[in-house]
Amino acid sequence: QVQLVESGGGLVQPGGSLNLSCVTSGFAFTTWWMYWARQAPGKDLEWVSRISPYSKQRGYTNAVKGRFTVSRDNVKNILYLQMNNLKPEDTATYFCAKGANYNDPLQRGQGTQVTVAS
């Protein structure tokens, strides 16, 4: 079955960096756009970034442009999100998702918590 397992979250000071990973299995990774989404306390799940199957296209929500970089390893079937210059407003649970299905709990991982605070 489809499995996505995020890791790499934690507590970081403003201006710090984290690199999230998402190990996937159970589907043809190289045929799917992959997404990162996040949910802050009391807010809806929102799209953060996406990457095409062979990394030729990448997209970011305006709030993270220039600070976050999405990448993927199609040999290991792993999705990454490098997050630099983190801000308190980046505090959220971050999820990776297969395709644009991040609202479907069956198509995303369990999430990893990112907390940005001094």
PDB file of C-alpha atoms in Angstrom:
ATOM      1  CA  GLN A   1       0.000   0.000   0.000  1.00  0.00           C
ATOM      2  CA  VAL A   2       0.981   3.631  -0.295  1.00  0.00           C
ATOM      3  CA  GLN A   3       3.325   4.685   2.483  1.00  0.00           C
ATOM      4  CA  LEU A   4       4.886   8.075   3.104  1.00  0.00           C
ATOM      5  CA  VAL A   5       6.977   8.706   6.202  1.00  0.00           C
ATOM      6  CA  GLU A   6       8.205  12.204   7.006  1.00  0.00           C
ATOM      7  CA  SER A   7      11.084  13.037   9.304  1.00  0.00           C
ATOM      8  CA  GLY A   8      13.462  15.865  10.079  1.00  0.00           C
ATOM      9  CA  GLY A   9      11.210  18.224  11.973  1.00  0.00           C
ATOM     10  CA  GLY A  10      12.085  19.791  15.287  1.00  0.00           C
ATOM     11  CA  LEU A  11      12.497  22.983  17.259  1.00  0.00           C
ATOM     12  CA  VAL A  12      14.632  25.664  15.643  1.00  0.00           C
ATOM     13  CA  GLN A  13      15.294  29.326  16.308  1.00  0.00           C
ATOM     14  CA  PRO A  14      14.163  31.995  13.849  1.00  0.00           C
ATOM     15  CA  GLY A  15      16.636  32.194  11.010  1.00  0.00           C
ATOM     16  CA  GLY A  16      17.580  28.554  11.385  1.00  0.00           C
ATOM     17  CA  SER A  17      17.312  25.682   8.932  1.00  0.00           C
ATOM     18  CA  LEU A  18      15.797  22.222   8.747  1.00  0.00           C
ATOM     19  CA  ASN A  19      15.814  19.561   6.054  1.00  0.00           C
ATOM     20  CA  LEU A  20      12.702  17.400   5.914  1.00  0.00           C
ATOM     21  CA  SER A  21      12.671  13.966   4.301  1.00  0.00           C
ATOM     22  CA  CYS A  22       9.803  11.802   3.107  1.00  0.00           C
ATOM     23  CA  VAL A  23      10.515   8.137   2.452  1.00  0.00           C
ATOM     24  CA  THR A  24       7.936   6.627   0.124  1.00  0.00           C
ATOM     25  CA  SER A  25       6.881   3.165  -0.984  1.00  0.00           C
ATOM     26  CA  GLY A  26       3.948   1.304  -2.505  1.00  0.00           C
ATOM     27  CA  PHE A  27       3.525   3.393  -5.649  1.00  0.00           C
ATOM     28  CA  ALA A  28       5.417   4.392  -8.776  1.00  0.00           C
ATOM     29  CA  PHE A  29       7.258   7.381  -7.317  1.00  0.00           C
ATOM     30  CA  THR A  30       8.718   8.526 -10.629  1.00  0.00           C
ATOM     31  CA  THR A  31       5.300   8.952 -12.221  1.00  0.00           C
ATOM     32  CA  TRP A  32       3.902  11.365  -9.645  1.00  0.00           C
ATOM     33  CA  TRP A  33       4.195  15.026  -8.848  1.00  0.00           C
ATOM     34  CA  MET A  34       5.008  15.178  -5.159  1.00  0.00           C
ATOM     35  CA  TYR A  35       3.790  17.826  -2.742  1.00  0.00           C
ATOM     36  CA  TRP A  36       4.632  19.257   0.634  1.00  0.00           C
ATOM     37  CA  ALA A  37       1.779  20.736   2.632  1.00  0.00           C
ATOM     38  CA  ARG A  38       1.552  22.121   6.151  1.00  0.00           C
ATOM     39  CA  GLN A  39      -1.043  22.727   8.802  1.00  0.00           C
ATOM     40  CA  ALA A  40      -0.555  25.320  11.487  1.00  0.00           C
ATOM     41  CA  PRO A  41      -2.556  25.136  14.726  1.00  0.00           C
ATOM     42  CA  GLY A  42      -6.120  26.239  14.112  1.00  0.00           C
ATOM     43  CA  LYS A  43      -5.604  26.663  10.382  1.00  0.00           C
ATOM     44  CA  ASP A  44      -6.420  24.698   7.258  1.00  0.00           C
ATOM     45  CA  LEU A  45      -3.947  22.485   5.482  1.00  0.00           C
ATOM     46  CA  GLU A  46      -2.097  24.542   2.857  1.00  0.00           C
ATOM     47  CA  TRP A  47       0.105  23.672  -0.068  1.00  0.00           C
ATOM     48  CA  VAL A  48       3.767  24.622   0.390  1.00  0.00           C
ATOM     49  CA  SER A  49       5.692  23.223  -2.563  1.00  0.00           C
ATOM     50  CA  ARG A  50       5.548  20.717  -5.395  1.00  0.00           C
ATOM     51  CA  ILE A  51       7.928  19.032  -7.778  1.00  0.00           C
ATOM     52  CA  SER A  52       7.395  17.264 -11.086  1.00  0.00           C
ATOM     53  CA  PRO A  53       8.397  13.616 -11.589  1.00  0.00           C
ATOM     54  CA  TYR A  54      11.877  14.369 -12.949  1.00  0.00           C
ATOM     55  CA  SER A  55      12.393  17.656 -11.104  1.00  0.00           C
ATOM     56  CA  LYS A  56      12.035  19.841 -14.194  1.00  0.00           C
ATOM     57  CA  GLN A  57       9.302  21.905 -12.581  1.00  0.00           C
ATOM     58  CA  ARG A  58       9.056  23.127  -9.023  1.00  0.00           C
ATOM     59  CA  GLY A  59       6.564  25.417  -7.361  1.00  0.00           C
ATOM     60  CA  TYR A  60       6.289  27.219  -4.047  1.00  0.00           C
ATOM     61  CA  THR A  61       3.663  29.157  -2.219  1.00  0.00           C
ATOM     62  CA  ASN A  62       4.582  32.832  -1.982  1.00  0.00           C
ATOM     63  CA  ALA A  63       5.232  32.658   1.746  1.00  0.00           C
ATOM     64  CA  VAL A  64       8.220  30.325   1.315  1.00  0.00           C
ATOM     65  CA  LYS A  65       9.690  31.385  -2.045  1.00  0.00           C
ATOM     66  CA  GLY A  66      13.404  32.012  -1.822  1.00  0.00           C
ATOM     67  CA  ARG A  67      13.676  30.194   1.511  1.00  0.00           C
ATOM     68  CA  PHE A  68      12.514  26.618   0.826  1.00  0.00           C
ATOM     69  CA  THR A  69      13.814  24.198  -1.794  1.00  0.00           C
ATOM     70  CA  VAL A  70      12.062  20.985  -2.785  1.00  0.00           C
ATOM     71  CA  SER A  71      13.980  18.086  -4.297  1.00  0.00           C
ATOM     72  CA  ARG A  72      13.628  14.383  -4.860  1.00  0.00           C
ATOM     73  CA  ASP A  73      15.738  11.254  -5.271  1.00  0.00           C
ATOM     74  CA  ASN A  74      14.072   8.978  -7.800  1.00  0.00           C
ATOM     75  CA  VAL A  75      16.450   6.113  -7.042  1.00  0.00           C
ATOM     76  CA  LYS A  76      15.714   6.048  -3.325  1.00  0.00           C
ATOM     77  CA  ASN A  77      12.092   7.272  -3.719  1.00  0.00           C
ATOM     78  CA  ILE A  78      12.631  10.067  -1.226  1.00  0.00           C
ATOM     79  CA  LEU A  79      11.247  13.603  -1.262  1.00  0.00           C
ATOM     80  CA  TYR A  80      13.068  16.449   0.508  1.00  0.00           C
ATOM     81  CA  LEU A  81      12.309  19.961   1.670  1.00  0.00           C
ATOM     82  CA  GLN A  82      15.237  22.178   2.612  1.00  0.00           C
ATOM     83  CA  MET A  83      13.955  25.039   4.742  1.00  0.00           C
ATOM     84  CA  ASN A  84      16.202  28.028   5.384  1.00  0.00           C
ATOM     85  CA  ASN A  85      15.687  31.325   7.201  1.00  0.00           C
ATOM     86  CA  LEU A  86      12.781  29.862   9.117  1.00  0.00           C
ATOM     87  CA  LYS A  87      10.216  32.196  10.636  1.00  0.00           C
ATOM     88  CA  PRO A  88       7.778  31.699  13.524  1.00  0.00           C
ATOM     89  CA  GLU A  89       4.942  31.646  11.003  1.00  0.00           C
ATOM     90  CA  ASP A  90       6.455  28.503   9.473  1.00  0.00           C
ATOM     91  CA  THR A  91       5.496  26.611  12.631  1.00  0.00           C
ATOM     92  CA  ALA A  92       3.234  23.753  11.519  1.00  0.00           C
ATOM     93  CA  THR A  93       2.976  20.047  10.929  1.00  0.00           C
ATOM     94  CA  TYR A  94       4.493  19.299   7.535  1.00  0.00           C
ATOM     95  CA  PHE A  95       3.158  16.523   5.330  1.00  0.00           C
ATOM     96  CA  CYS A  96       4.349  15.010   2.084  1.00  0.00           C
ATOM     97  CA  ALA A  97       1.725  13.833  -0.360  1.00  0.00           C
ATOM     98  CA  LYS A  98       1.425  11.788  -3.509  1.00  0.00           C
ATOM     99  CA  GLY A  99       0.093  14.126  -6.145  1.00  0.00           C
ATOM    100  CA  ALA A 100      -2.138  17.027  -5.229  1.00  0.00           C
ATOM    101  CA  ASN A 101      -3.992  14.785  -2.805  1.00  0.00           C
ATOM    102  CA  TYR A 102      -2.669  16.314   0.361  1.00  0.00           C
ATOM    103  CA  ASN A 103      -6.181  16.662   1.789  1.00  0.00           C
ATOM    104  CA  ASP A 104      -6.624  12.893   1.630  1.00  0.00           C
ATOM    105  CA  PRO A 105      -5.088  11.291   4.739  1.00  0.00           C
ATOM    106  CA  LEU A 106      -4.553   8.077   2.756  1.00  0.00           C
ATOM    107  CA  GLN A 107      -2.346   9.881   0.249  1.00  0.00           C
ATOM    108  CA  ARG A 108      -0.094  11.678   2.704  1.00  0.00           C
ATOM    109  CA  GLY A 109       2.199  10.795   5.580  1.00  0.00           C
ATOM    110  CA  GLN A 110       1.638  11.232   9.287  1.00  0.00           C
ATOM    111  CA  GLY A 111       3.516  14.518   9.317  1.00  0.00           C
ATOM    112  CA  THR A 112       6.525  15.952  11.089  1.00  0.00           C
ATOM    113  CA  GLN A 113       6.300  18.894  13.483  1.00  0.00           C
ATOM    114  CA  VAL A 114       8.309  22.038  12.821  1.00  0.00           C
ATOM    115  CA  THR A 115       8.424  24.654  15.558  1.00  0.00           C
ATOM    116  CA  VAL A 116      10.214  27.945  15.036  1.00  0.00           C
ATOM    117  CA  ALA A 117      10.665  29.831  18.279  1.00  0.00           C
ATOM    118  CA  SER A 118      13.306  31.565  20.332  1.00  0.00           C
TER     119      SER A 118
END
